[in-house]
CSV table of C-alpha atoms and ligand atoms in Angstrom, one decimal:
chain,number,residue,atom,x,y,z
A,1,MET,CA,8.6,3.3,34.6
A,2,LYS,CA,7.5,6.8,35.0
A,3,ARG,CA,7.6,8.9,31.6
A,4,ARG,CA,9.6,11.6,32.9
A,5,ASN,CA,12.3,9.1,34.2
A,6,VAL,CA,12.4,7.8,30.8
A,7,LEU,CA,13.0,11.2,29.4
A,8,LYS,CA,15.6,11.7,31.9
A,9,ILE,CA,17.4,8.2,31.1
A,10,ALA,CA,17.0,8.8,27.4
A,11,ALA,CA,18.5,12.5,27.7
A,12,ALA,CA,21.5,11.0,29.4
A,13,ALA,CA,21.8,7.9,26.9
A,14,SER,CA,21.7,10.2,23.7
A,15,THR,CA,24.4,12.4,25.0
A,16,SER,CA,26.7,9.1,24.7
A,17,ALA,CA,25.1,7.7,21.7
A,18,GLY,CA,27.1,8.0,18.9
A,19,ALA,CA,26.2,8.2,15.1
A,20,GLY,CA,25.7,4.5,14.9
A,21,LEU,CA,23.4,2.9,12.6
A,22,LEU,CA,19.8,2.2,13.4
A,23,VAL,CA,19.6,-1.3,14.4
A,24,VAL,CA,16.3,-2.1,13.7
A,25,GLY,CA,14.9,-5.2,15.2
A,26,LYS,CA,17.3,-5.3,18.2
A,27,ASP,CA,15.7,-6.1,21.5
A,28,SER,CA,12.5,-5.5,19.5
A,29,GLY,CA,13.4,-2.1,18.4
A,30,ALA,CA,13.8,-0.8,22.2
A,31,SER,CA,17.4,0.5,21.4
A,32,GLY,CA,19.6,1.1,18.7
A,33,ALA,CA,17.8,4.3,18.0
A,34,SER,CA,20.2,7.0,16.7
A,35,GLY,CA,20.4,8.9,13.5
A,36,ALA,CA,18.3,11.8,13.1
A,37,ALA,CA,16.2,14.1,15.5
A,38,THR,CA,16.3,16.8,12.6
A,39,GLY,CA,13.3,19.3,14.1
A,40,GLN,CA,13.1,19.7,10.4
A,41,VAL,CA,9.4,20.2,9.1
A,42,ALA,CA,8.5,17.9,6.5
A,43,PRO,CA,5.8,19.5,3.9
A,44,ALA,CA,2.5,19.8,5.2
A,45,ALA,CA,-0.1,17.5,3.7
A,46,ALA,CA,-3.6,16.7,3.9
A,47,GLY,CA,-4.3,13.9,6.6
A,48,VAL,CA,-4.0,12.9,10.2
A,49,GLY,CA,-0.6,13.4,11.4
A,50,GLU,CA,0.9,14.2,7.7
A,51,GLY,CA,4.1,16.1,7.9
A,52,SER,CA,6.2,16.8,11.3
A,53,GLY,CA,4.6,19.8,13.0
A,54,GLU,CA,1.1,18.2,12.5
A,55,LEU,CA,1.8,14.9,13.9
A,56,MET,CA,3.5,15.6,17.0
A,57,PRO,CA,4.4,19.4,18.2
A,58,GLY,CA,6.1,18.2,21.1
A,59,MET,CA,8.6,15.6,19.2
A,60,LYS,CA,11.5,18.0,19.5
A,61,GLY,CA,11.3,17.4,23.2
A,62,MET,CA,11.0,13.7,22.7
A,63,ALA,CA,14.2,13.0,20.8
A,64,GLY,CA,16.3,10.2,22.7
A,65,LEU,CA,13.2,8.3,24.2
A,66,PRO,CA,13.5,4.6,23.6
A,67,GLY,CA,13.0,4.1,19.9
A,68,LEU,CA,13.3,7.9,18.8
A,69,PRO,CA,16.3,9.3,17.2
A,70,ALA,CA,19.0,10.9,19.4
A,71,ALA,CA,18.9,14.7,19.2
A,72,GLY,CA,21.1,16.4,16.4
A,73,ALA,CA,21.7,13.1,14.5
A,74,VAL,CA,21.5,13.2,10.6
A,75,THR,CA,18.6,11.7,8.6
A,76,PRO,CA,19.9,9.2,6.2
A,77,PRO,CA,18.5,10.1,2.8
A,78,PRO,CA,15.7,8.1,1.7
A,79,ALA,CA,15.8,5.2,-0.6
A,80,VAL,CA,14.8,5.9,-4.2
A,81,LEU,CA,12.1,3.0,-5.0
A,82,THR,CA,11.0,2.1,-8.5
A,83,PRO,CA,7.6,1.3,-8.4
A,84,PHE,CA,5.9,-1.8,-9.6
A,85,VAL,CA,8.8,-4.2,-9.6
A,86,ASP,CA,7.4,-6.8,-7.3
A,87,ALA,CA,4.4,-8.6,-7.1
A,88,MET,CA,2.3,-8.0,-4.1
A,89,PRO,CA,2.5,-11.3,-2.1
A,90,ARG,CA,-0.6,-12.8,-0.4
A,91,LEU,CA,-0.8,-13.2,3.2
A,92,VAL,CA,0.5,-16.8,4.5
A,93,ASP,CA,-2.0,-18.6,6.0
A,94,ALA,CA,-1.1,-19.9,9.8
A,95,VAL,CA,-1.3,-23.6,10.3
A,96,PRO,CA,-2.9,-24.7,13.5
A,97,VAL,CA,-0.2,-27.0,15.6
A,98,SER,CA,-3.2,-28.7,16.8
A,99,THR,CA,-7.0,-28.5,16.8
A,100,THR,CA,-9.6,-29.9,19.4
A,101,ALA,CA,-13.3,-29.9,19.4
A,102,ASP,CA,-13.7,-26.3,19.9
A,103,THR,CA,-10.3,-24.8,19.5
A,104,ASP,CA,-7.7,-24.1,16.8
A,105,HIS,CA,-4.3,-23.8,18.2
A,106,TYR,CA,-1.5,-22.2,16.8
A,107,ALA,CA,2.0,-21.3,17.9
A,108,THR,CA,3.9,-18.3,16.7
A,109,SER,CA,7.6,-17.1,17.4
A,110,ILE,CA,8.4,-13.4,17.6
A,111,GLU,CA,11.5,-13.0,16.3
A,112,ASN,CA,14.4,-10.8,14.7
A,113,SER,CA,14.3,-11.4,10.9
A,114,TYR,CA,15.2,-10.1,7.6
A,115,VAL,CA,12.8,-9.5,4.7
A,116,GLN,CA,13.0,-7.7,1.3
A,117,LEU,CA,10.5,-5.1,1.3
A,118,ALA,CA,12.1,-3.5,-2.0
A,119,PRO,CA,14.4,-4.6,-4.5
A,120,GLY,CA,18.1,-4.2,-3.3
A,121,LYS,CA,19.1,-4.8,0.4
A,122,PRO,CA,17.0,-7.0,2.9
A,123,THR,CA,15.8,-5.0,5.6
A,124,ALA,CA,15.9,-6.0,9.2
A,125,VAL,CA,12.9,-6.2,11.1
A,126,THR,CA,11.2,-7.5,14.1
A,127,SER,CA,8.6,-10.2,13.1
A,128,TYR,CA,5.9,-12.4,14.2
A,129,GLY,CA,7.1,-15.6,12.6
A,130,GLY,CA,9.9,-14.4,10.4
A,131,GLY,CA,7.5,-12.4,7.7
A,132,PHE,CA,6.8,-8.6,7.6
A,133,ILE,CA,3.3,-9.3,8.0
A,134,GLY,CA,2.5,-12.0,10.7
A,135,PRO,CA,1.0,-15.3,10.0
A,136,LEU,CA,-2.8,-14.7,8.6
A,137,ILE,CA,-4.9,-16.3,11.5
A,138,ARG,CA,-8.1,-17.5,9.7
A,139,ALA,CA,-10.8,-17.8,12.5
A,140,GLN,CA,-14.3,-19.2,12.5
A,141,ARG,CA,-17.0,-17.6,14.4
A,142,GLY,CA,-18.0,-19.5,17.6
A,143,ARG,CA,-14.7,-21.5,17.4
A,144,LYS,CA,-12.0,-20.6,19.5
A,145,VAL,CA,-8.4,-19.7,18.4
A,146,SER,CA,-5.5,-19.8,20.8
A,147,VAL,CA,-2.2,-18.6,19.9
A,148,THR,CA,1.1,-19.5,22.2
A,149,TYR,CA,3.5,-16.6,21.1
A,150,THR,CA,7.3,-17.3,22.3
A,151,ASN,CA,9.4,-14.2,22.4
A,152,ASN,CA,12.7,-14.9,21.0
A,153,LEU,CA,13.6,-11.3,21.4
A,154,SER,CA,15.6,-9.6,24.0
A,155,ALA,CA,13.0,-7.4,25.4
A,156,SER,CA,9.4,-7.8,26.5
A,157,VAL,CA,6.6,-7.3,23.9
A,158,VAL,CA,2.6,-7.2,24.4
A,159,VAL,CA,0.4,-8.9,21.7
A,160,HIS,CA,-3.1,-7.0,21.2
A,161,LEU,CA,-5.8,-8.5,18.8
A,162,HIS,CA,-7.2,-5.0,17.5
A,163,GLY,CA,-10.9,-5.2,17.2
A,164,GLY,CA,-11.1,-8.4,19.3
A,165,HIS,CA,-13.8,-9.4,22.1
A,166,VAL,CA,-11.6,-11.0,24.1
A,167,PRO,CA,-11.4,-11.2,28.1
A,168,SER,CA,-8.8,-9.0,29.7
A,169,PRO,CA,-5.7,-11.7,30.0
A,170,SER,CA,-5.7,-12.1,26.6
A,171,ASP,CA,-6.1,-8.3,25.4
A,172,GLY,CA,-2.5,-7.3,25.9
A,173,PHE,CA,-2.6,-4.4,28.8
A,174,PRO,CA,0.5,-2.4,28.0
A,175,THR,CA,2.0,-3.5,31.1
A,176,ASP,CA,0.9,-7.2,30.9
A,177,GLU,CA,4.2,-8.3,29.5
A,178,LEU,CA,5.4,-11.3,27.6
A,179,ALA,CA,9.0,-11.1,28.8
A,180,ALA,CA,11.9,-12.2,26.7
A,181,GLY,CA,12.4,-15.6,26.3
A,182,ALA,CA,9.0,-16.7,27.6
A,183,SER,CA,6.0,-18.1,26.1
A,184,ARG,CA,2.2,-17.2,26.7
A,185,THR,CA,-0.9,-18.3,25.3
A,186,TYR,CA,-3.5,-15.7,24.1
A,187,THR,CA,-7.2,-17.1,24.0
A,188,TYR,CA,-9.7,-15.7,21.5
A,189,PRO,CA,-13.3,-16.7,21.8
A,190,ASN,CA,-14.3,-15.5,18.2
A,191,LEU,CA,-18.0,-15.0,19.4
A,192,GLN,CA,-18.3,-11.6,17.3
A,193,ARG,CA,-19.2,-10.9,14.2
A,194,GLY,CA,-17.2,-11.9,11.2
A,195,ALA,CA,-14.7,-9.1,10.6
A,196,THR,CA,-11.3,-8.3,9.5
A,197,LEU,CA,-8.9,-8.0,12.7
A,198,TRP,CA,-5.3,-7.2,13.1
A,199,TYR,CA,-2.9,-8.1,16.0
A,200,HIS,CA,0.1,-5.6,16.6
A,201,ASP,CA,2.2,-4.9,19.4
A,202,HIS,CA,1.1,-3.2,22.6
A,203,LEU,CA,4.0,-2.7,24.9
A,204,HIS,CA,3.8,0.1,27.2
A,205,MET,CA,5.7,3.4,25.4
A,206,MET,CA,6.9,1.1,22.9
A,207,GLU,CA,4.0,0.4,20.3
A,208,ALA,CA,4.7,2.9,17.9
A,209,VAL,CA,8.5,1.5,17.4
A,210,ASN,CA,7.6,-2.1,18.0
A,211,VAL,CA,4.7,-1.8,15.4
A,212,TYR,CA,7.0,0.3,13.1
A,213,ASN,CA,9.4,-2.5,12.9
A,214,GLY,CA,7.0,-5.4,11.5
A,215,LEU,CA,5.0,-6.5,14.7
A,216,HIS,CA,1.6,-6.7,13.1
A,217,GLY,CA,-0.2,-9.4,11.5
A,218,VAL,CA,-3.7,-10.0,10.1
A,219,TYR,CA,-6.5,-11.9,11.6
A,220,ILE,CA,-9.9,-12.8,9.6
A,221,LEU,CA,-12.8,-13.6,11.5
A,222,HIS,CA,-15.1,-15.9,8.9
A,223,ASP,CA,-18.8,-15.9,9.8
A,224,PRO,CA,-21.0,-18.4,7.9
A,225,ALA,CA,-23.8,-15.8,8.4
A,226,GLU,CA,-21.9,-13.9,5.5
A,227,ASP,CA,-22.6,-16.8,3.0
A,228,VAL,CA,-25.7,-15.9,2.1
A,229,LEU,CA,-24.4,-13.0,0.3
A,230,ASP,CA,-22.0,-15.0,-2.0
A,231,LEU,CA,-19.4,-12.6,-1.7
A,232,PRO,CA,-16.0,-13.5,-3.7
A,233,GLY,CA,-14.4,-16.4,-1.6
A,234,GLY,CA,-11.1,-18.1,-1.7
A,235,ARG,CA,-8.4,-16.8,-3.7
A,236,TYR,CA,-10.7,-13.8,-4.5
A,237,ASP,CA,-11.0,-12.9,-0.9
A,238,VAL,CA,-7.6,-10.7,-0.4
A,239,PRO,CA,-6.3,-9.1,2.9
A,240,ILE,CA,-4.2,-6.1,1.9
A,241,PHE,CA,-2.0,-4.7,4.6
A,242,LEU,CA,-1.2,-1.4,4.0
A,243,ARG,CA,1.3,0.9,5.8
A,244,ASP,CA,4.0,3.3,5.3
A,245,ALA,CA,7.5,3.6,6.6
A,246,TYR,CA,10.8,5.5,5.6
A,247,LEU,CA,13.3,3.3,4.1
A,248,ASP,CA,16.7,4.4,3.8
A,249,VAL,CA,19.4,4.1,0.8
A,250,ASP,CA,20.1,0.8,2.4
A,251,ASN,CA,16.4,-0.4,2.5
A,252,THR,CA,16.7,0.2,6.3
A,253,LEU,CA,13.5,1.0,8.2
A,254,TYR,CA,14.4,4.0,9.7
A,255,TYR,CA,12.0,5.4,12.5
A,256,ASP,CA,11.8,9.2,12.9
A,257,PRO,CA,7.9,10.1,13.2
A,258,THR,CA,8.9,13.8,12.5
A,259,LEU,CA,9.7,12.8,8.9
A,260,THR,CA,7.2,12.1,6.0
A,261,TRP,CA,7.2,8.6,5.5
A,262,THR,CA,7.2,8.0,1.6
A,263,ALA,CA,7.7,4.4,1.4
A,264,LEU,CA,4.0,3.0,0.7
A,265,LEU,CA,4.0,-1.1,1.4
A,266,ALA,CA,1.2,-3.6,0.4
A,267,ASN,CA,1.4,-6.9,2.0
A,268,GLY,CA,5.2,-5.9,2.6
A,269,LYS,CA,6.3,-4.6,-0.6
A,270,ALA,CA,7.0,-0.9,-1.7
A,271,ARG,CA,4.2,-0.2,-4.4
A,272,PRO,CA,3.7,-3.7,-5.8
A,273,TYR,CA,1.5,-5.0,-8.8
A,274,PHE,CA,-1.0,-7.6,-8.5
A,275,PRO,CA,-2.3,-9.9,-11.2
A,276,VAL,CA,-6.1,-10.3,-11.2
A,277,GLY,CA,-8.6,-12.1,-13.4
A,278,GLN,CA,-11.7,-10.5,-15.1
A,279,ARG,CA,-14.1,-10.9,-12.2
A,280,GLN,CA,-15.1,-9.4,-8.8
A,281,TYR,CA,-12.9,-9.7,-5.7
A,282,ARG,CA,-13.0,-8.7,-2.1
A,283,PHE,CA,-10.1,-6.7,-0.6
A,284,ARG,CA,-9.7,-6.6,2.9
A,285,LEU,CA,-7.8,-3.3,3.3
A,286,ILE,CA,-6.1,-2.7,6.8
A,287,ASN,CA,-4.4,0.5,7.3
A,288,GLY,CA,-1.6,-0.5,9.5
A,289,SER,CA,0.2,2.6,9.3
A,290,ASN,CA,1.6,4.3,12.6
A,291,HIS,CA,-0.4,7.4,12.2
A,292,ARG,CA,-1.2,8.1,8.3
A,293,THR,CA,-4.8,8.5,7.1
A,294,LEU,CA,-5.0,6.5,3.9
A,295,THR,CA,-7.6,8.1,1.3
A,296,LEU,CA,-8.1,5.5,-1.1
A,297,SER,CA,-9.6,5.6,-4.9
A,298,LEU,CA,-9.3,3.5,-7.9
A,299,SER,CA,-7.0,5.5,-10.7
A,300,ASP,CA,-10.0,5.4,-13.4
A,301,GLY,CA,-12.6,7.1,-11.0
A,302,THR,CA,-14.8,3.7,-10.4
A,303,PRO,CA,-16.3,4.2,-7.1
A,304,LEU,CA,-15.2,2.2,-4.3
A,305,VAL,CA,-18.1,-0.3,-3.1
A,306,GLN,CA,-17.4,-0.8,0.6
A,307,ILE,CA,-19.4,-3.6,2.3
A,308,ALA,CA,-17.5,-3.9,5.7
A,309,GLY,CA,-15.7,-1.8,8.0
A,310,ASP,CA,-13.9,-2.4,11.4
A,311,GLY,CA,-16.3,-4.7,12.9
A,312,GLY,CA,-18.0,-6.7,10.0
A,313,LEU,CA,-20.6,-5.8,7.5
A,314,LEU,CA,-22.0,-2.6,6.9
A,315,PRO,CA,-25.6,-2.5,7.2
A,316,ALA,CA,-25.3,-1.5,3.5
A,317,PRO,CA,-23.0,-1.0,0.8
A,318,SER,CA,-21.3,2.3,1.0
A,319,VAL,CA,-20.5,3.2,-2.8
A,320,ALA,CA,-18.2,6.4,-3.0
A,321,PRO,CA,-15.1,7.4,-4.8
A,322,GLN,CA,-12.9,7.6,-2.1
A,323,LEU,CA,-12.6,5.4,1.1
A,324,ALA,CA,-10.8,7.1,4.0
A,325,LEU,CA,-8.9,4.9,6.8
A,326,SER,CA,-7.3,6.4,9.6
A,327,SER,CA,-4.3,4.5,11.6
A,328,ALA,CA,-5.8,0.8,12.4
A,329,GLU,CA,-9.4,1.1,10.7
A,330,ARG,CA,-10.3,-1.4,7.9
A,331,GLY,CA,-12.6,-1.0,4.9
A,332,GLU,CA,-13.6,-4.1,2.8
A,333,VAL,CA,-14.5,-3.2,-0.9
A,334,LEU,CA,-15.7,-5.2,-4.1
A,335,VAL,CA,-14.0,-4.3,-7.0
A,336,ASP,CA,-15.3,-5.8,-10.2
A,337,PHE,CA,-12.4,-6.3,-12.9
A,338,SER,CA,-15.0,-8.2,-15.3
A,339,GLY,CA,-15.4,-5.2,-17.5
A,340,TYR,CA,-11.7,-4.3,-18.2
A,341,PRO,CA,-10.1,-5.6,-21.1
A,342,MET,CA,-7.3,-8.0,-20.6
A,343,GLY,CA,-4.0,-6.2,-19.9
A,344,THR,CA,-5.8,-3.5,-18.3
A,345,GLN,CA,-3.5,-1.7,-15.2
A,346,LEU,CA,-5.7,-0.1,-12.6
A,347,TYR,CA,-4.0,1.7,-9.6
A,348,LEU,CA,-5.1,1.9,-6.1
A,349,GLU,CA,-4.2,5.3,-5.1
A,350,ASP,CA,-4.0,7.5,-2.1
A,351,SER,CA,-4.9,11.2,-2.1
A,352,VAL,CA,-1.6,12.5,-0.6
A,353,LEU,CA,1.2,9.6,-1.8
A,354,GLY,CA,-0.4,8.7,-4.9
A,355,GLN,CA,-0.1,5.2,-6.4
A,356,ILE,CA,-0.1,2.4,-3.9
A,357,LEU,CA,-0.7,-0.6,-5.8
A,358,ARG,CA,-1.3,-1.7,-9.5
A,359,PHE,CA,-3.8,-4.3,-10.6
A,360,ASP,CA,-3.0,-5.9,-13.6
A,361,VAL,CA,-5.8,-7.5,-15.4
A,362,THR,CA,-4.0,-10.7,-16.9
A,363,GLU,CA,-4.8,-13.8,-15.1
A,364,THR,CA,-7.1,-16.0,-16.6
A,365,CYS,CA,-10.0,-17.5,-14.3
A,366,PRO,CA,-13.1,-19.6,-14.3
A,367,PRO,CA,-16.3,-17.9,-15.6
A,368,GLU,CA,-17.5,-16.4,-12.4
A,369,PRO,CA,-21.0,-17.6,-11.7
A,370,ARG,CA,-23.6,-15.3,-12.5
A,371,LYS,CA,-24.6,-13.2,-9.6
A,372,ALA,CA,-27.6,-11.2,-8.5
A,373,ALA,CA,-26.7,-7.7,-8.2
A,374,LEU,CA,-25.3,-6.5,-4.9
A,375,PRO,CA,-28.1,-6.7,-2.3
A,376,ALA,CA,-29.3,-3.1,-1.1
A,377,THR,CA,-28.7,-4.4,2.4
A,378,LEU,CA,-25.7,-6.8,3.8
A,379,ALA,CA,-26.1,-7.2,7.8
A,380,ALA,CA,-28.8,-5.9,9.9
A,381,LEU,CA,-27.1,-4.0,13.3
A,382,PRO,CA,-27.9,-5.2,16.4
A,383,ALA,CA,-30.5,-2.8,18.0
A,384,LEU,CA,-29.2,-0.1,20.0
A,385,LYS,CA,-29.5,-0.7,23.9
A,386,HIS,CA,-30.8,2.0,26.3
A,387,PRO,CA,-27.7,3.8,27.7
A,388,THR,CA,-27.4,4.5,31.0
A,389,ASN,CA,-24.5,6.6,31.4
A,390,THR,CA,-23.0,9.4,29.4
A,391,ARG,CA,-19.1,9.8,29.7
A,392,ASP,CA,-17.1,13.0,28.8
A,393,ILE,CA,-13.6,12.1,27.2
A,394,THR,CA,-11.8,15.2,26.2
A,395,LEU,CA,-8.7,15.2,24.0
A,396,SER,CA,-6.2,18.1,24.9
A,397,LEU,CA,-2.7,19.5,24.4
A,398,SER,CA,-0.5,20.9,27.1
A,399,ALA,CA,1.4,23.9,26.3
A,400,ASP,CA,3.7,23.2,29.2
A,401,THR,CA,5.0,19.5,28.2
A,402,ASN,CA,3.8,19.4,24.2
A,403,TYR,CA,1.9,16.1,25.6
A,404,PHE,CA,-1.3,15.3,24.2
A,405,TYR,CA,-3.7,14.2,27.2
A,406,ILE,CA,-7.2,12.2,27.8
A,407,ASN,CA,-9.1,14.0,30.5
A,408,GLY,CA,-5.8,16.2,31.3
A,409,LYS,CA,-4.0,13.1,32.2
A,410,VAL,CA,-0.9,11.0,30.7
A,411,PHE,CA,-1.3,7.5,30.7
A,412,ASP,CA,-0.6,5.7,34.0
A,413,PRO,CA,-1.3,1.9,34.0
A,414,ASN,CA,-2.1,2.1,37.6
A,415,VAL,CA,-5.0,4.6,37.2
A,416,VAL,CA,-8.3,3.6,36.3
A,417,MET,CA,-9.9,6.3,34.5
A,418,ALA,CA,-13.1,4.7,33.5
A,419,SER,CA,-14.7,2.2,35.7
A,420,ILE,CA,-17.7,0.4,33.9
A,421,PRO,CA,-19.8,-2.3,35.6
A,422,VAL,CA,-20.2,-5.3,33.3
A,423,GLY,CA,-23.5,-5.2,31.2
A,424,THR,CA,-23.8,-1.4,31.0
A,425,THR,CA,-24.4,0.6,28.1
A,426,GLU,CA,-22.9,3.9,28.0
A,427,ILE,CA,-22.4,6.9,25.6
A,428,TRP,CA,-19.2,8.6,24.9
A,429,GLN,CA,-19.0,12.0,23.9
A,430,VAL,CA,-15.3,12.5,22.6
A,431,THR,CA,-14.2,16.1,22.0
A,432,ASP,CA,-10.8,17.3,21.0
A,433,ILE,CA,-9.8,20.7,22.1
A,434,SER,CA,-6.4,20.4,21.0
A,435,GLY,CA,-7.0,21.5,17.6
A,436,TRP,CA,-5.4,18.2,16.2
A,437,GLU,CA,-7.4,15.1,14.4
A,438,HIS,CA,-7.1,12.0,16.5
A,439,ASN,CA,-8.3,8.9,16.1
A,440,PHE,CA,-9.9,7.2,18.9
A,441,HIS,CA,-9.8,3.5,19.9
A,442,ILE,CA,-11.6,1.0,22.7
A,443,HIS,CA,-10.6,-1.7,23.3
A,444,LEU,CA,-13.0,-4.8,23.9
A,445,VAL,CA,-15.8,-3.4,22.1
A,446,GLN,CA,-17.2,-2.9,18.7
A,447,PHE,CA,-19.1,0.4,19.1
A,448,ARG,CA,-21.8,2.5,17.1
A,449,VAL,CA,-21.0,6.3,15.7
A,450,LEU,CA,-23.9,7.9,16.9
A,451,ASP,CA,-23.1,11.3,15.6
A,452,ILE,CA,-19.8,13.4,14.5
A,453,ASN,CA,-20.2,17.3,15.0
A,454,GLY,CA,-24.0,16.5,15.4
A,455,ALA,CA,-24.5,15.2,11.9
A,456,PRO,CA,-25.4,11.4,11.5
A,457,PRO,CA,-22.4,9.4,10.1
A,458,GLY,CA,-21.8,8.6,6.5
A,459,PRO,CA,-22.6,5.3,5.2
A,460,SER,CA,-19.0,4.1,5.7
A,461,MET,CA,-19.0,4.6,9.4
A,462,GLN,CA,-22.6,2.9,9.9
A,463,GLY,CA,-21.3,-0.3,11.1
A,464,LEU,CA,-19.6,-1.8,13.9
A,465,LYS,CA,-16.5,-0.1,14.9
A,466,ASP,CA,-13.4,0.1,17.2
A,467,THR,CA,-11.5,3.1,16.0
A,468,VAL,CA,-12.8,6.5,14.8
A,469,PRO,CA,-11.3,9.8,13.7
A,470,ILE,CA,-12.0,12.7,16.1
A,471,PRO,CA,-12.0,15.8,14.1
A,472,ALA,CA,-10.1,18.5,15.1
A,473,ASN,CA,-12.0,20.6,17.6
A,474,GLY,CA,-14.9,18.5,17.2
A,475,THR,CA,-17.1,15.8,18.8
A,476,VAL,CA,-17.9,12.4,18.1
A,477,ARG,CA,-20.5,10.5,20.1
A,478,LEU,CA,-20.3,7.1,20.1
A,479,GLN,CA,-22.1,4.3,22.1
A,480,ALA,CA,-21.0,0.8,23.4
A,481,THR,CA,-22.2,-1.9,25.4
A,482,PHE,CA,-19.7,-3.6,27.6
A,483,SER,CA,-21.4,-6.7,27.7
A,484,ASP,CA,-18.8,-9.4,29.5
A,485,TYR,CA,-15.3,-9.9,30.5
A,486,PRO,CA,-14.5,-7.9,33.4
A,487,GLY,CA,-10.7,-6.6,33.9
A,488,LYS,CA,-8.8,-4.0,33.0
A,489,TYR,CA,-8.4,-2.6,29.1
A,490,VAL,CA,-7.3,0.5,27.5
A,491,PHE,CA,-8.7,3.0,25.3
A,492,HIS,CA,-6.2,5.5,23.3
A,493,CYS,CA,-5.4,7.6,20.4
A,494,HIS,CA,-4.3,5.3,17.9
A,495,LEU,CA,-1.8,7.7,16.3
A,496,LEU,CA,0.6,5.3,17.8
A,497,GLU,CA,3.2,7.9,18.5
A,498,HIS,CA,0.4,9.8,20.6
A,499,ALA,CA,-0.2,6.6,22.5
A,500,SER,CA,3.4,5.8,23.3
A,501,PHE,CA,5.2,8.9,23.6
A,502,THR,CA,2.8,11.6,25.0
A,503,GLY,CA,0.8,8.8,27.0
A,504,MET,CA,-2.6,9.4,25.1
A,505,MET,CA,-4.2,6.4,26.6
A,506,ALA,CA,-6.2,5.7,29.6
A,507,ARG,CA,-7.3,2.6,31.7
A,508,MET,CA,-10.8,1.2,32.2
A,509,ASP,CA,-12.0,-1.6,34.6
A,510,ILE,CA,-15.0,-3.4,33.6
A,511,THR,CA,-16.3,-4.3,36.9
A,512,ALA,CA,-17.9,-7.6,38.0
B,1,CU,CU1,-3.7,11.4,19.1
């Protein structure tokens, strides 16, 4: 469907839409939007997409698009959430339904469900497997995973493994739909380095709404190459899926990206606590927010020791007071609680929204085996190959349509913007001329950031990456090798509202 047609249809529909309740989860969130398109401006704050005007200058013209509130409706008041009532749950490991010599096979239902995000009423969500965060898939490098998804919603979905190096048919091209009622098996080779990946919806023009409503989950690729580092494992290796939301007074997930979403969820609980023992932990932090950048720190100022980014281990630890993660980025940190007295409460905080998660040093745990100091180096990066092409990518804003563009174009799934022969190494020069910060994600590859506004990337950006913030009016040069898997893929802004509603996405074909 053409975007303009959707606009027309949505405009017609919105005139007859009453002031009904938002029905989150119905039709995978594709319908049921009513309520507020306020046009009101939330307080401006730091960070990508923070506050209404900063996220979407054109949102006022988009009210009524599928998933967006109808024009003129009233915003429900937000829930008043008491922090640190609930414990942060551990993500639930998916259990294979079968295994063969080289593959673990999983089956997951995509369904409407109710979950308890905060005390009070349960929240209607769209889910992988019934929970707010989908089943945690633990893959082993070199061993395939296949997942059969059965779509029990009444609308199509698309499943994408973010950061995965996977063949095109399993990558989740936005129009490569898994229809309502159908099943489909996605296959993941797991030949890349160990990394914290995540999976989420990628349906054409609907991923922002569908991800917001709960279509997200975590996928950890374990790598025996990491064993030599003796990093915390087992129950001391904890994935933490962070995201924001707007919960109304009935705990309904209300979708209006022009509002500031102040409900901060860690593993699906609003501002929870998490008991820890006096030892070192590995926390795999995933920013699953639609568009919010999280700038994370510990409340006592202890630096965060980052050991891995999007695509796996960094070449060396990055020790800094803050760790910024834009939408979809991952950062793995080591936090050592061994020096804290029992009973200590320590907070993981965001620079804008404050406390997210409270660590309570209350657990007894076996004495930690004596460890050597953190090694100065973690994992050497593969040598950069010789690039044979430089590609210019320009991010712009149209004054006419209020759409953000990539190279002057709105996403058309049938138009190939980049045609790349398999095996090619390219430098992409990504420049923003819109005056807004975006974040740039390429499917299929883990790339290297060469420089940001001409300066080498900081230690946190030195590893393999799949998503990188592009500063307003700035340029990031990155290098990627498209080593295999011919077929169609996309690259896009990972502010999901930009990708969904303004078409800030483009198709690339890897050619045989
Ligand atoms: Cu953008």
